[in-house]
mmCIF file of C-alpha atoms and ligand atoms in Angstrom:
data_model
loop_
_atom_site.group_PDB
_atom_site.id
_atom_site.type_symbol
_atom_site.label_atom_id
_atom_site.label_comp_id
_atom_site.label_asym_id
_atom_site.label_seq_id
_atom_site.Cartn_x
_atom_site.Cartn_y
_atom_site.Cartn_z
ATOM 1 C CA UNK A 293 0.000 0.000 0.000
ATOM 2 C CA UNK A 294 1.101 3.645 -0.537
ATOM 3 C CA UNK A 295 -0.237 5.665 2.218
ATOM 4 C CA UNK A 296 -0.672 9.445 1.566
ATOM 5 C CA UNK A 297 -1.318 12.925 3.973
ATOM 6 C CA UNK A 298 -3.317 15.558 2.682
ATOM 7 C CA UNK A 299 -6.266 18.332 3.241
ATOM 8 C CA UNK A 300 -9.506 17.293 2.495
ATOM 9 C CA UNK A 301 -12.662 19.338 2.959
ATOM 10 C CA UNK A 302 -10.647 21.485 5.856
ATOM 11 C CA UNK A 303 -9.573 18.332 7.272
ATOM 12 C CA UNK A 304 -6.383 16.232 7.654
ATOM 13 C CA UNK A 305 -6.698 13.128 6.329
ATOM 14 C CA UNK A 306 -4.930 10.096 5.311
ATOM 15 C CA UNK A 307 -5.705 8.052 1.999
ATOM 16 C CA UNK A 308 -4.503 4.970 -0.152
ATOM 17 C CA UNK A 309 -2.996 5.772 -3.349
ATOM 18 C CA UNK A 310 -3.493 3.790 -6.727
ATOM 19 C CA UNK A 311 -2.933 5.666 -9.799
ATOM 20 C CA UNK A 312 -3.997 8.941 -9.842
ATOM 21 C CA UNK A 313 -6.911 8.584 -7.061
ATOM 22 C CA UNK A 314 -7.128 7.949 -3.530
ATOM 23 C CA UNK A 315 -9.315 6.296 -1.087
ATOM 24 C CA UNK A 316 -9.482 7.737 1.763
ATOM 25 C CA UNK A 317 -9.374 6.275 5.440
ATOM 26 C CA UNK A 318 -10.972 6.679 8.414
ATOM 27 C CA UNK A 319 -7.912 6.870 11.497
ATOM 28 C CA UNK A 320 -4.789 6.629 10.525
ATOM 29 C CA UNK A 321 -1.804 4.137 9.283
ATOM 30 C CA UNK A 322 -0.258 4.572 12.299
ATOM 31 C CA UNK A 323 -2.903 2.788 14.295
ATOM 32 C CA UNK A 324 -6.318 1.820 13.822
ATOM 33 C CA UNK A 325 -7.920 2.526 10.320
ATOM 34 C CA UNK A 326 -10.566 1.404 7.879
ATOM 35 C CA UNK A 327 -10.563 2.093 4.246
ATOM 36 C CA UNK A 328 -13.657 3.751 2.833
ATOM 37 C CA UNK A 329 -15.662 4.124 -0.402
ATOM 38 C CA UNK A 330 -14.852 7.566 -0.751
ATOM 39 C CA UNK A 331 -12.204 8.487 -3.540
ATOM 40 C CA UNK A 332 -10.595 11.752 -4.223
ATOM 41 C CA UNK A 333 -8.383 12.177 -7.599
ATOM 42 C CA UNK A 334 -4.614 13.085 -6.879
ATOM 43 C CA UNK A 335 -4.948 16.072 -8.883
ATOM 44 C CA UNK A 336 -7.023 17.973 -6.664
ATOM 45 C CA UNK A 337 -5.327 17.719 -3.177
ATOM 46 C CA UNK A 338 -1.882 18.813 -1.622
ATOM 47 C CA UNK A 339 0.158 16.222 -0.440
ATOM 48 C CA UNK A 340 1.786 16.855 2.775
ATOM 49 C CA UNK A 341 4.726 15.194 4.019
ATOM 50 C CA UNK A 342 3.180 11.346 5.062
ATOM 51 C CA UNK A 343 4.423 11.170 8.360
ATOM 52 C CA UNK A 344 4.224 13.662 11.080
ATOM 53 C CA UNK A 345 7.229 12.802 13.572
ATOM 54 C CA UNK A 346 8.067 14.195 16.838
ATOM 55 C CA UNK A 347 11.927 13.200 15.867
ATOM 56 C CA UNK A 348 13.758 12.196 12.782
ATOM 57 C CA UNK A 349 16.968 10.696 13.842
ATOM 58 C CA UNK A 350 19.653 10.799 10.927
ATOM 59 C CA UNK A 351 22.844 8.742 9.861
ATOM 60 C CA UNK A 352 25.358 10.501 8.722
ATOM 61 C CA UNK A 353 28.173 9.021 6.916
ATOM 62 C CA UNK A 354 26.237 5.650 6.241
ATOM 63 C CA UNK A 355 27.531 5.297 2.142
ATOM 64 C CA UNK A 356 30.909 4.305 1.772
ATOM 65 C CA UNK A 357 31.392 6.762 -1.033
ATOM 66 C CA UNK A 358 30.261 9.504 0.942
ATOM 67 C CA UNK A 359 32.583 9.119 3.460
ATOM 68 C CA UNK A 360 35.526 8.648 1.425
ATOM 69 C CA UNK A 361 34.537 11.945 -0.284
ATOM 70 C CA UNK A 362 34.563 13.652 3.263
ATOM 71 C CA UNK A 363 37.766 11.694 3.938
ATOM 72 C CA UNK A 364 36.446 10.650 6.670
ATOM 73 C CA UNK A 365 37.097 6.844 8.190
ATOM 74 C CA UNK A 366 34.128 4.579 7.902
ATOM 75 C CA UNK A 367 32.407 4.416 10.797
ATOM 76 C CA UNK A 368 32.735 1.889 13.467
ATOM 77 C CA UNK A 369 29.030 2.645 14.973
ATOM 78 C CA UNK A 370 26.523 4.531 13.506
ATOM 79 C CA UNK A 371 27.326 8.492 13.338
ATOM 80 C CA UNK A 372 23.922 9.867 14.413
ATOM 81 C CA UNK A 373 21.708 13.292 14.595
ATOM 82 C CA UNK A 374 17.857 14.548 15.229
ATOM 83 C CA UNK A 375 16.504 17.161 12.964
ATOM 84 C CA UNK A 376 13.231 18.712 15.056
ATOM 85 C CA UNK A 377 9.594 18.806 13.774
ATOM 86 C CA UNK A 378 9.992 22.062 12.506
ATOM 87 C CA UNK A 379 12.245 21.053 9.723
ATOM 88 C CA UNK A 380 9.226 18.877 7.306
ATOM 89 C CA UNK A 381 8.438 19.846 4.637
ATOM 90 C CA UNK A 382 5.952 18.524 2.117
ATOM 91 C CA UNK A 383 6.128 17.422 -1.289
ATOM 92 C CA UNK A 384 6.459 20.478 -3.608
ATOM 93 C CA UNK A 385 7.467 22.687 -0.493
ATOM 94 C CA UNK A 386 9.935 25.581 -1.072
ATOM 95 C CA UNK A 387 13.218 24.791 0.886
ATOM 96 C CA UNK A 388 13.985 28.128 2.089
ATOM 97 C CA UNK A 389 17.626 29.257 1.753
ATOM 98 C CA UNK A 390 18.670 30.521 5.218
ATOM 99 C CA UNK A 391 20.371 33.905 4.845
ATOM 100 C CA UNK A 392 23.054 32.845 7.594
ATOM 101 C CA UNK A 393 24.284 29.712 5.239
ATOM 102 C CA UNK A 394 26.467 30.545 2.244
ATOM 103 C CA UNK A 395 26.544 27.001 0.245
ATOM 104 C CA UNK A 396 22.757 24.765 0.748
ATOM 105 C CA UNK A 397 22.974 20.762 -0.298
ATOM 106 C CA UNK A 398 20.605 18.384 -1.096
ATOM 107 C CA UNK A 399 21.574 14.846 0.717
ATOM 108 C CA UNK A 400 18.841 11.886 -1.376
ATOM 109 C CA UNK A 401 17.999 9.508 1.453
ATOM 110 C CA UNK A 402 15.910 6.722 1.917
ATOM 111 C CA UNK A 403 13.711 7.259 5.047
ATOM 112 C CA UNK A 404 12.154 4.614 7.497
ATOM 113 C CA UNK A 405 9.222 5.150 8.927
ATOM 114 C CA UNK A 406 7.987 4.045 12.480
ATOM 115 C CA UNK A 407 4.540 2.143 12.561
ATOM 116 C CA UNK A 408 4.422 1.014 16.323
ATOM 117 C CA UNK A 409 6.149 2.114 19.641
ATOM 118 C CA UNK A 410 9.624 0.444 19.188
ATOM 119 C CA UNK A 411 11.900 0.091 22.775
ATOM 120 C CA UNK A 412 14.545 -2.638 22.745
ATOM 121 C CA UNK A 413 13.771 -3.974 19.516
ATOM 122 C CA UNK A 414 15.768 -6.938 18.308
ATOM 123 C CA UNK A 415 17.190 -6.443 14.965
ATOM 124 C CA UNK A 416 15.172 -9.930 13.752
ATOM 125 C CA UNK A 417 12.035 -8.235 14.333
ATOM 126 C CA UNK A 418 13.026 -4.891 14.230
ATOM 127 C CA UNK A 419 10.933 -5.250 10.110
ATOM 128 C CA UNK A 420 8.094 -5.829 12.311
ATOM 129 C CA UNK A 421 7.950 -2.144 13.721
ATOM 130 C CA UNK A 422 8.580 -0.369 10.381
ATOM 131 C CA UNK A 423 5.299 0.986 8.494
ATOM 132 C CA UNK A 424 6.976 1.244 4.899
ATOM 133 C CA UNK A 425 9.797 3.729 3.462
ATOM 134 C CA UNK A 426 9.469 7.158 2.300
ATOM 135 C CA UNK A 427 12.355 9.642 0.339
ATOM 136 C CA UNK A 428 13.921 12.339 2.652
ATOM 137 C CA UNK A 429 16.115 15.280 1.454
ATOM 138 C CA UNK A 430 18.782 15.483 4.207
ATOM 139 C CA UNK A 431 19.276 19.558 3.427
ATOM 140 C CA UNK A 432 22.526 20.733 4.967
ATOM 141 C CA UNK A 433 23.679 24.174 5.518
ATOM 142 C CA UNK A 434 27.265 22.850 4.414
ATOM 143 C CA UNK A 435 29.008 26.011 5.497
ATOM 144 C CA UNK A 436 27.771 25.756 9.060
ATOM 145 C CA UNK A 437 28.369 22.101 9.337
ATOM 146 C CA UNK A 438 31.816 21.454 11.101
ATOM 147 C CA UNK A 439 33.592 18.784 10.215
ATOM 148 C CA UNK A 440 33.893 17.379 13.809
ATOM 149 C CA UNK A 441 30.931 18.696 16.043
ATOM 150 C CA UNK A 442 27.310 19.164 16.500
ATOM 151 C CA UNK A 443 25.304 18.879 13.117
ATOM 152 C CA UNK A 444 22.414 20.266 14.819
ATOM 153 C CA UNK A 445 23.109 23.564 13.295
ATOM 154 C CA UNK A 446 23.620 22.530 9.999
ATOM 155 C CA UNK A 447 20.620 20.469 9.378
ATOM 156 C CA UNK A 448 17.904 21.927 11.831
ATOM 157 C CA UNK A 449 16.770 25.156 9.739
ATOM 158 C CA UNK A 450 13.036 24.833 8.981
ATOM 159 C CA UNK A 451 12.327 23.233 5.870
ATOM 160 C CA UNK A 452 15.119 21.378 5.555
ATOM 161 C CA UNK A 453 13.595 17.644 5.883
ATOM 162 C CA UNK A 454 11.231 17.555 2.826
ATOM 163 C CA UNK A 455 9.560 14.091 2.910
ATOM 164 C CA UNK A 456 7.214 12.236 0.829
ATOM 165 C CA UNK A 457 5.339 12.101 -1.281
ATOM 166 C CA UNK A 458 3.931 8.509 -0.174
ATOM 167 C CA UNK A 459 4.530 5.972 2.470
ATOM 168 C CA UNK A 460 5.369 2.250 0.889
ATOM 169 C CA UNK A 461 5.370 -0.708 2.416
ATOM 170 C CA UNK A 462 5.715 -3.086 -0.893
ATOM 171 C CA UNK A 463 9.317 -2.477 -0.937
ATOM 172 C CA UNK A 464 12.618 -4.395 0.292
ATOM 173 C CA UNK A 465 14.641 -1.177 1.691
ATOM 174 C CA UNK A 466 17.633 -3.234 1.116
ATOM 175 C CA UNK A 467 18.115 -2.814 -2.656
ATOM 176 C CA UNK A 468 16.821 0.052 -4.010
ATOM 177 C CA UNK A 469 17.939 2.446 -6.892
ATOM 178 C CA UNK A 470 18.608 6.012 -5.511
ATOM 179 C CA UNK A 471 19.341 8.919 -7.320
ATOM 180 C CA UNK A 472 18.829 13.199 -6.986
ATOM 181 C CA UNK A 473 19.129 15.169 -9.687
ATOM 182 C CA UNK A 474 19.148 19.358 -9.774
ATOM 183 C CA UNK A 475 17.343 20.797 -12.478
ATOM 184 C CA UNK A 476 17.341 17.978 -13.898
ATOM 185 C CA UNK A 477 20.898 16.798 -14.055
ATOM 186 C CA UNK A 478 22.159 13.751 -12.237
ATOM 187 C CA UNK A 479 23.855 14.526 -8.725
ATOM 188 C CA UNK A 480 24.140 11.479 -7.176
ATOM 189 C CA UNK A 481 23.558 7.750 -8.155
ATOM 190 C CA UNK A 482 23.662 4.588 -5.591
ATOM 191 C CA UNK A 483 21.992 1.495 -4.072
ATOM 192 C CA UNK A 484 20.074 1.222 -0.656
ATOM 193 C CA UNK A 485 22.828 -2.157 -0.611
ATOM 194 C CA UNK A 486 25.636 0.180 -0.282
ATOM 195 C CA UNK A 487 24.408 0.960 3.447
ATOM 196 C CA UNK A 488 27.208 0.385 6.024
ATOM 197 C CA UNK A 489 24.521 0.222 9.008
ATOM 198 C CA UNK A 490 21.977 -1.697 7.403
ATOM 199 C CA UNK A 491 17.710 -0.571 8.295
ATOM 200 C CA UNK A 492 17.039 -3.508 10.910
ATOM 201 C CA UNK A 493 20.385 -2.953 12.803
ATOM 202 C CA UNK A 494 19.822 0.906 13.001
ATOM 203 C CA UNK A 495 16.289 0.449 14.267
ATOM 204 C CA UNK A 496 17.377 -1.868 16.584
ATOM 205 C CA UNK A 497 20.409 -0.104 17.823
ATOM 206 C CA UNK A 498 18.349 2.985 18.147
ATOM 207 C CA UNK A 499 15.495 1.673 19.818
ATOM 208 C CA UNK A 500 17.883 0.532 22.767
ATOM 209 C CA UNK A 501 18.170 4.453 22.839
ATOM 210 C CA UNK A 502 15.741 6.022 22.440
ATOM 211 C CA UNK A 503 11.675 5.030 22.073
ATOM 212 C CA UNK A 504 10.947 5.542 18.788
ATOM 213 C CA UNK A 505 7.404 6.317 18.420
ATOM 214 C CA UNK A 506 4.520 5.752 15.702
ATOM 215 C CA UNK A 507 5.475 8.623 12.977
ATOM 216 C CA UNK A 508 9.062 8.689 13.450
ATOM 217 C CA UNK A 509 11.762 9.026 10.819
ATOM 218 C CA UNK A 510 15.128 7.132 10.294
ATOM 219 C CA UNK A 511 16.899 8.780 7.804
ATOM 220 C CA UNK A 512 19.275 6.057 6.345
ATOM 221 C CA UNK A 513 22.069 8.730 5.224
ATOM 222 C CA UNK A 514 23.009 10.165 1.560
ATOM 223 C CA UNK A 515 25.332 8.166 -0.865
ATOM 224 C CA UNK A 516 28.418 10.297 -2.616
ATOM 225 C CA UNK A 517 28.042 13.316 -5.354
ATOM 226 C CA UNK A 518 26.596 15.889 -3.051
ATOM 227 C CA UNK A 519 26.871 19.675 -4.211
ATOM 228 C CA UNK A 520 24.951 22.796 -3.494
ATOM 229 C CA UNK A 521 21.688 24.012 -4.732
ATOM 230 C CA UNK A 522 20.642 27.922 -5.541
ATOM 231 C CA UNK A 523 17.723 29.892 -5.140
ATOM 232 C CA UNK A 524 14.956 28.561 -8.281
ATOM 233 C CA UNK A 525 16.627 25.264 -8.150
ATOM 234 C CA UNK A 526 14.822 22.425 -8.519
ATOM 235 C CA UNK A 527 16.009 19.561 -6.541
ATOM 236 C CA UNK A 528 14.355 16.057 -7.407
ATOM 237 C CA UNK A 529 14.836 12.943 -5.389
ATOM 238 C CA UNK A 530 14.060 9.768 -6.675
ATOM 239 C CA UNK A 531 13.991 6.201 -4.966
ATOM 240 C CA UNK A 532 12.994 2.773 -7.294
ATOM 241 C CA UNK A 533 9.081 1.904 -5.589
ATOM 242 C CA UNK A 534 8.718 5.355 -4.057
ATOM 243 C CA UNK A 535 7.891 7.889 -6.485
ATOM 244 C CA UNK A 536 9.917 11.240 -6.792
ATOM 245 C CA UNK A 537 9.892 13.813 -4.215
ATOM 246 C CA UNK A 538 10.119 17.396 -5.971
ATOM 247 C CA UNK A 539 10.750 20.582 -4.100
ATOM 248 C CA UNK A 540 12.199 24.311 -5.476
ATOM 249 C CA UNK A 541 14.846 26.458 -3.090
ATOM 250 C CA UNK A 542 13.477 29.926 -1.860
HETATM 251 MG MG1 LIG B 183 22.360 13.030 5.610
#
């Protein structure tokens, strides 16, 4: 199923999405729902991001090409960081260019996504706690990101976690195509299989941390070939199984 977020009749609401319609449901994905006979086309609502999180917790340095273009060691455990709330952004949001930050990246990341309450989780049934897998743009203030320290910075400006456009739980997170592209040119080009912290270790490793709760986002980490983005960009992000997720800088 491909679960979608949206604005319907002045309310938020969750749907199904097949082809250009949806059919909406009554609760939610992340608990109890029921799917109804009602059917809206995709053309005539706003997607929001799928999944509203109280954290996203992010690996960095999780591609082996990435961190050999930092020059940085791989990682013995996983590098990780929260972006807050504040930073979603939907599906064909503006990313807004902070005026403080002097060179803005895109980072193309596959994006877990929390379906139950998930403490000391054991990485053989850590699958069991996952709803499906979204796209997340990682945006980074690359200027303000040192190269050892607090990310929080960095990554934490509002906007700067567009997610979506759909939640998916018919794919295997474990081979997928991934691939951003700025105005249409190719920026970076990998495989979910290139992960060095693979999705069931990090949810279990994290869930001895931290409860993650129904909503919540891992963000997997971005493979090599990042660059910055200008204002009227467009930055595209584009996973095998989970659409495209589109958004302009402003
Ligand atoms: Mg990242």
């Amino acid at each position: 199923m491909k679960f979608v977020r949206f604005i319907y009749e002045e309310n938020e609401r969750y749907g199904l999405l097949e082809n250009s319609s949806i059919a909406l449901i009554d609760g939610t994905p992340f608990g109890e729902y029921r799917i109804t006979d009602e059917t809206v086309d995709r053309e005539d609502i706003e997607l929001l991001y799928p999944a509203p999180f109280s954290k996203a917790v992010c690996i960095g340095l999780n591609y082996r090409d990435h961190a050999e273009e930092f020059g940085l060691p791989i990682p013995e455990t996983p590098v990780v960081f929260l972006k807050p709330s504040t930073s979603a952004l939907s599906p064909e949001g503006v990313i807004e260019y902070p005026e403080m930050c002097h060179r803005l990246d895109y980072e193309a990341e596959l994006a877990v996504v929390i379906g139950k309450t998930a403490k000391n989780v054991r990485e053989e049934e850590a699958m069991d706690f996952i709803l499906g897998y979204t796209i997340a743009n990682d945006v980074t203030a690359r200027d303000l990101q040192p190269k050892n320290g607090q990310w929080t910075i960095a990554k934490g400006f509002d906007t700067f976690m567009p997610l979506g456009p759909y939640i998916s739980d018919e794919v295997d997170g474990s081979g997928l195509m991934i691939t951003s592209r700025v105005n249409g040119e190719t920026k970076q080009k990998s495989n979910t299989s290139n992960l060095i912290f693979p999705v069931p270790y990090l949810v279990s490793y994290l869930s001895h941390v931290m409860t993650l709760l129904p909503g919540d986002i891992i963000s997997t980490g971005t493979p090599g070939g990042i660059s910055g983005m200008q204002k009227g960009d467009k930055v595209e992000i584009e996973i095998e199984g989970l659409g495209i997720l589109r958004n302009t800088i402003g």
